Each structure stands twice: as structure tokens, then as C-alpha cells.
Short mmCIF file of C-alpha atoms in Angstrom, two decimals:
data_model
loop_
_atom_site.label_atom_id
_atom_site.label_comp_id
_atom_site.label_asym_id
_atom_site.label_seq_id
_atom_site.Cartn_x
_atom_site.Cartn_y
_atom_site.Cartn_z
CA MET A 221 -4.42 72.60 -11.65
CA ARG A 222 -2.50 75.89 -12.09
CA ILE A 223 0.62 74.89 -14.11
CA LEU A 224 3.74 76.96 -15.09
CA ILE A 225 5.50 75.98 -18.30
CA VAL A 226 9.11 76.85 -18.72
CA GLU A 227 9.92 76.08 -22.42
CA ASP A 228 11.89 78.18 -24.98
CA GLU A 229 10.36 76.46 -28.01
CA THR A 230 7.34 78.97 -28.47
CA GLY A 231 5.54 76.42 -30.71
CA LEU A 232 5.60 73.69 -28.16
CA ALA A 233 4.93 76.00 -25.19
CA ASP A 234 1.69 77.31 -26.90
CA THR A 235 0.64 73.86 -27.83
CA LEU A 236 0.91 72.68 -24.46
CA ARG A 237 -0.67 75.86 -22.82
CA ARG A 238 -3.59 75.51 -25.22
CA GLY A 239 -3.85 71.82 -24.62
CA LEU A 240 -3.84 72.03 -21.00
CA ALA A 241 -6.50 74.85 -20.86
CA ALA A 242 -8.66 72.50 -23.02
CA GLU A 243 -8.37 69.95 -20.18
CA GLY A 244 -9.54 72.61 -17.59
CA HIS A 245 -6.11 73.60 -16.25
CA TRP A 246 -4.70 77.19 -15.83
CA ALA A 247 -1.25 77.40 -17.70
CA ASP A 248 1.34 80.32 -17.56
CA VAL A 249 4.43 80.42 -19.73
CA ALA A 250 7.96 81.60 -19.55
CA HIS A 251 10.43 81.12 -22.31
CA ASP A 252 13.82 81.35 -20.47
CA GLY A 253 15.14 80.21 -17.34
CA HIS A 254 15.58 83.38 -15.33
CA ARG A 255 11.79 84.19 -16.11
CA GLY A 256 10.76 80.82 -15.33
CA LEU A 257 12.49 80.99 -12.05
CA GLU A 258 10.93 84.43 -11.36
CA ALA A 259 7.56 83.16 -11.96
CA ALA A 260 7.86 79.88 -10.04
CA LEU A 261 8.90 81.92 -7.01
CA ALA A 262 6.02 84.26 -7.53
CA GLY A 263 3.52 81.17 -7.71
CA PRO A 264 1.89 79.33 -6.26
CA TYR A 265 1.54 76.53 -8.70
CA ASP A 266 0.48 72.81 -8.53
CA VAL A 267 3.05 71.72 -11.01
CA ILE A 268 5.96 73.00 -13.00
CA ILE A 269 6.78 71.70 -16.54
CA LEU A 270 10.38 72.49 -17.01
CA ASP A 271 12.50 72.15 -20.06
CA VAL A 272 16.05 71.34 -19.62
CA MET A 273 17.81 73.28 -22.35
CA LEU A 274 16.91 76.97 -21.73
CA PRO A 275 18.46 80.23 -22.37
CA GLY A 276 19.95 81.89 -19.17
CA LEU A 277 19.49 79.27 -16.78
CA ASP A 278 18.92 75.78 -17.82
CA GLY A 279 16.41 73.41 -16.25
CA TYR A 280 18.68 71.77 -13.83
CA GLU A 281 19.83 75.05 -12.35
CA VAL A 282 16.34 76.46 -12.09
CA CYS A 283 15.12 73.41 -10.29
CA GLY A 284 18.14 73.40 -8.08
CA ARG A 285 17.69 77.02 -7.25
CA LEU A 286 14.02 76.43 -6.33
CA ARG A 287 14.69 73.52 -4.02
CA ARG A 288 17.58 75.55 -2.17
CA LEU A 289 15.13 78.44 -1.59
CA GLY A 290 12.44 75.89 -0.13
CA VAL A 291 10.04 75.70 -3.18
CA TRP A 292 8.98 72.13 -3.35
CA THR A 293 6.41 72.47 -6.19
CA PRO A 294 6.38 69.25 -8.27
CA VAL A 295 8.58 69.62 -11.11
CA LEU A 296 8.13 67.47 -14.38
CA MET A 297 11.22 67.94 -16.63
CA LEU A 298 10.94 67.83 -20.37
CA THR A 299 14.28 67.30 -22.29
CA ALA A 300 15.48 66.15 -25.72
CA LYS A 301 18.20 64.27 -23.90
CA ASP A 302 17.63 60.47 -23.33
CA GLY A 303 19.77 58.59 -21.04
CA GLU A 304 20.00 57.33 -17.36
CA TYR A 305 22.73 60.00 -16.41
CA ASP A 306 20.65 62.89 -17.81
CA GLU A 307 17.72 61.54 -15.86
CA ALA A 308 19.85 61.19 -12.60
CA GLU A 309 20.99 64.84 -12.99
CA GLY A 310 17.42 65.98 -13.42
CA LEU A 311 16.43 63.90 -10.12
CA ASP A 312 19.56 65.12 -8.25
CA ALA A 313 18.57 68.64 -9.17
CA GLY A 314 15.07 68.16 -7.38
CA ALA A 315 12.94 67.16 -10.36
CA ASP A 316 10.15 64.91 -9.48
CA ASP A 317 9.44 63.08 -12.92
CA TYR A 318 11.17 63.27 -16.32
CA LEU A 319 9.85 62.94 -19.87
CA THR A 320 11.70 62.76 -23.00
CA LYS A 321 10.69 64.60 -26.03
CA PRO A 322 8.91 63.77 -28.26
CA PHE A 323 6.32 62.69 -25.80
CA SER A 324 2.60 61.91 -26.02
CA PHE A 325 0.26 64.66 -24.72
CA VAL A 326 -1.95 61.93 -23.05
CA VAL A 327 1.08 60.53 -21.12
CA LEU A 328 2.01 64.11 -19.94
CA LEU A 329 -1.50 64.61 -18.82
CA ALA A 330 -1.29 61.19 -16.86
CA ARG A 331 2.18 62.36 -15.27
CA LEU A 332 0.71 65.58 -14.27
CA ARG A 333 -2.45 64.01 -12.65
CA ALA A 334 -0.22 61.70 -10.77
CA LEU A 335 2.00 64.62 -9.55
CA GLY A 336 -0.98 66.44 -8.40
CA ARG A 337 -2.57 63.45 -6.70
CA ARG A 338 0.79 62.96 -4.67
CA ARG A 339 1.02 66.59 -3.76
CA GLY A 340 -2.52 66.48 -2.44
CA ALA A 341 -2.28 63.21 -0.71
CA ALA A 342 -3.50 63.21 2.96
CA GLY A 343 -4.32 60.88 5.73
CA SER A 344 -1.25 58.35 5.22
CA PRO A 345 0.16 57.11 8.56
CA LEU A 346 3.49 58.17 9.82
CA LEU A 347 6.02 55.32 9.00
CA ARG A 348 9.01 54.57 10.95
CA ALA A 349 12.23 52.57 10.36
CA GLY A 350 14.62 53.19 13.42
CA ASP A 351 15.13 56.82 13.73
CA LEU A 352 14.00 57.40 10.11
CA GLU A 353 10.42 58.86 10.05
CA LEU A 354 8.07 59.49 7.05
CA ASP A 355 5.08 61.56 7.23
CA THR A 356 3.58 61.08 3.71
CA ALA A 357 0.57 63.50 4.50
CA GLY A 358 2.80 66.23 5.51
CA ARG A 359 5.40 65.32 2.83
CA ARG A 360 8.39 65.32 5.31
CA CYS A 361 11.05 62.93 6.16
CA ARG A 362 13.25 63.00 9.13
CA ARG A 363 16.13 61.05 10.59
CA GLY A 364 17.04 61.68 14.17
CA GLY A 365 14.83 64.74 14.16
CA ARG A 366 16.70 66.24 11.15
CA GLU A 367 14.70 67.29 8.24
CA ILE A 368 15.48 65.52 4.84
CA GLU A 369 14.10 67.18 1.61
CA LEU A 370 12.77 64.56 -0.68
CA THR A 371 10.98 64.89 -4.20
CA ALA A 372 7.37 63.52 -4.64
CA ARG A 373 8.66 60.57 -6.36
CA GLU A 374 11.48 59.88 -3.81
CA LEU A 375 8.82 60.13 -1.26
CA ALA A 376 6.53 57.50 -2.97
CA VAL A 377 9.43 54.99 -3.29
CA LEU A 378 10.48 55.37 0.17
CA ARG A 379 6.88 54.98 1.21
CA CYS A 380 6.79 51.46 -0.49
CA LEU A 381 9.89 50.37 1.25
CA MET A 382 9.13 51.55 4.77
CA ALA A 383 5.40 50.22 4.56
CA ALA A 384 6.71 46.63 4.17
CA GLU A 385 8.23 46.93 7.55
CA GLY A 386 11.48 45.14 6.77
CA GLY A 387 10.03 42.74 4.12
CA THR A 388 11.55 42.79 0.55
CA VAL A 389 9.87 44.78 -2.06
CA ALA A 390 10.37 43.77 -5.66
CA LYS A 391 11.14 46.35 -8.38
CA ARG A 392 8.12 45.43 -10.07
CA ASP A 393 5.94 46.17 -7.21
CA ILE A 394 7.54 49.66 -6.75
CA LEU A 395 6.98 50.42 -10.52
CA ASP A 396 3.27 49.44 -10.14
CA GLU A 397 2.92 51.54 -6.92
CA VAL A 398 4.67 54.62 -7.99
CA TRP A 399 4.57 54.97 -11.69
CA ASP A 400 1.57 55.59 -13.74
CA SER A 401 2.51 53.41 -16.88
CA PRO A 402 4.73 50.74 -15.14
CA GLY A 403 4.28 48.38 -18.22
CA GLY A 404 6.21 50.78 -20.32
CA THR A 405 8.73 51.85 -17.88
CA ASP A 406 12.31 50.50 -17.58
CA PRO A 407 12.53 48.48 -14.24
CA ASN A 408 15.98 50.00 -14.00
CA ILE A 409 14.67 53.54 -13.17
CA VAL A 410 13.89 52.25 -9.64
CA GLU A 411 17.63 51.75 -9.16
CA VAL A 412 18.17 55.49 -10.13
CA TYR A 413 15.59 56.46 -7.35
CA VAL A 414 16.93 54.20 -4.80
CA SER A 415 20.44 55.72 -5.33
CA SER A 416 19.18 59.16 -4.99
CA LEU A 417 17.39 58.20 -1.52
CA ARG A 418 20.61 56.46 -0.33
CA ARG A 419 22.41 59.58 -0.85
CA LYS A 420 19.88 61.68 1.15
CA ILE A 421 18.82 59.37 3.92
CA ASP A 422 21.88 57.14 4.42
CA ALA A 423 24.98 58.62 3.28
CA PRO A 424 24.97 62.05 5.48
CA PHE A 425 24.19 60.05 8.36
CA GLY A 426 26.70 57.26 8.02
CA ARG A 427 23.82 54.70 7.58
CA ARG A 428 23.01 51.85 5.08
CA SER A 429 19.32 51.42 5.66
CA ILE A 430 18.10 50.52 2.05
CA LEU A 431 19.55 47.25 1.29
CA THR A 432 19.76 45.47 -2.06
CA VAL A 433 18.05 41.81 -2.24
CA HIS A 434 19.95 40.56 -5.28
CA GLY A 435 17.60 39.23 -7.95
CA THR A 436 14.35 40.69 -6.11
CA GLY A 437 14.41 44.30 -5.07
CA TYR A 438 15.15 46.00 -1.77
CA ARG A 439 14.40 46.11 1.90
CA MET A 440 14.59 48.53 4.88
CA ALA A 441 16.92 47.71 7.76
CA PRO A 442 15.74 49.74 10.70
CA ASP A 443 19.00 49.66 12.41
CA GLY A 444 20.76 50.81 9.34
CA GLY A 445 22.54 47.74 8.79
#
């Protein structure tokens, strides 16, 4: 893969670049938010590794600007912050995944491979729930013909729910399907992504299609209720 690393810690950035090169990837480096944004727009890249605390523009702002400009390259955010609100802020900005420092390089590689697989996935069917459509091959979501921009992981969570065709999907099943290391992942992270999906596919349309099944998980209500 061709990977852009936006990280102001020069030692860490160089370590990542050399480690990724040893794994057969091509990696470019930018050390501040403005240069990172310019490089990401110049692209193309398969994945962007984006630090949150950057000079100039922080990672949230870089990611948000990319999404507003229609650049949907998967973004893996790196941060020293650890907390559900920080992660939620990254997801709201358009990030696809989130890794807290310090982290394992083996885990980083697994996350990058997963993002690459999801970006290149093809042949998935068109899923429908009422007027909500999900084309996972084309990475496109629509409701009533209106395009809805989703991150790679949001798409994966929504696919799990829609593929159940109204059946209840347990949090653990979503973790097993979407996350690469589900055993070490807090199941409550699913709630963060479901909340993000509700804000995008339901709230703007006055719908309530993702229902909570208390004690179990979630299900899709095609009629929005």
C-alpha cells in the first residue's frame, strides 16, 4: 500500500516509515497539519496515518477538511489521548479507526491491512432497509436517493445490521465481524459507531431505523420505527 504518515514526532514518524517500508509498503511523511493536508489532497494514498496533536492544523481538522473536500481515503488516527469522547471526536471528524499511543506495531499493521481490505472490497450485494440503500462494493450509502457519506468502519457496522434483514445482531457479533482483534476490544465501542450512524442515516431524515435491543444488541427497522 501507499501510506501517508502525518506525525510531528520525527523519531516516531521515521520509525513508522522504516517499519512500513520493511513490510513492503511505500510511506511518505509530513510533520505538520498543513503539509499533511496538502499531501493527502495531492495523493493518491491507500491509507493515511494521522496524529491528532499536530502543529498548524490538528488531526481532527485535517480529517474533517479532507472529508468536506470529498477525499475518503481511510484514516487511522494516532493519539496520546485515551477516552471515549476523544475517540468519538475522531470518528465524527471522519476517521475510520483510532489507535492510542503507545501502540504495538503488529497491531498497527493489522489495522492497516483491515482498512486496505475494506477499501478494496468488491462484489458485495446491494443491501436495502426501506428507502435506505447500502452498496458496499461501491462504498456508497443512500436514503431516498440522497447520498450519505460514511467511513469504512461505519459502512462495515451498517452492513452487519442490514445483512441481518431485521434480525437482532449482538454487539459481540459486530465486534467479531468488523474488528480485527475483537477479544481485546471494549464492546462499548460498538455504541460509539451506532451513535455516529444514527446521526448520519437517521437524524437528518427524521427516522429511527437502528433500534437498540436491550441486553443483546441492535436491529434495523426498515420502516424507520
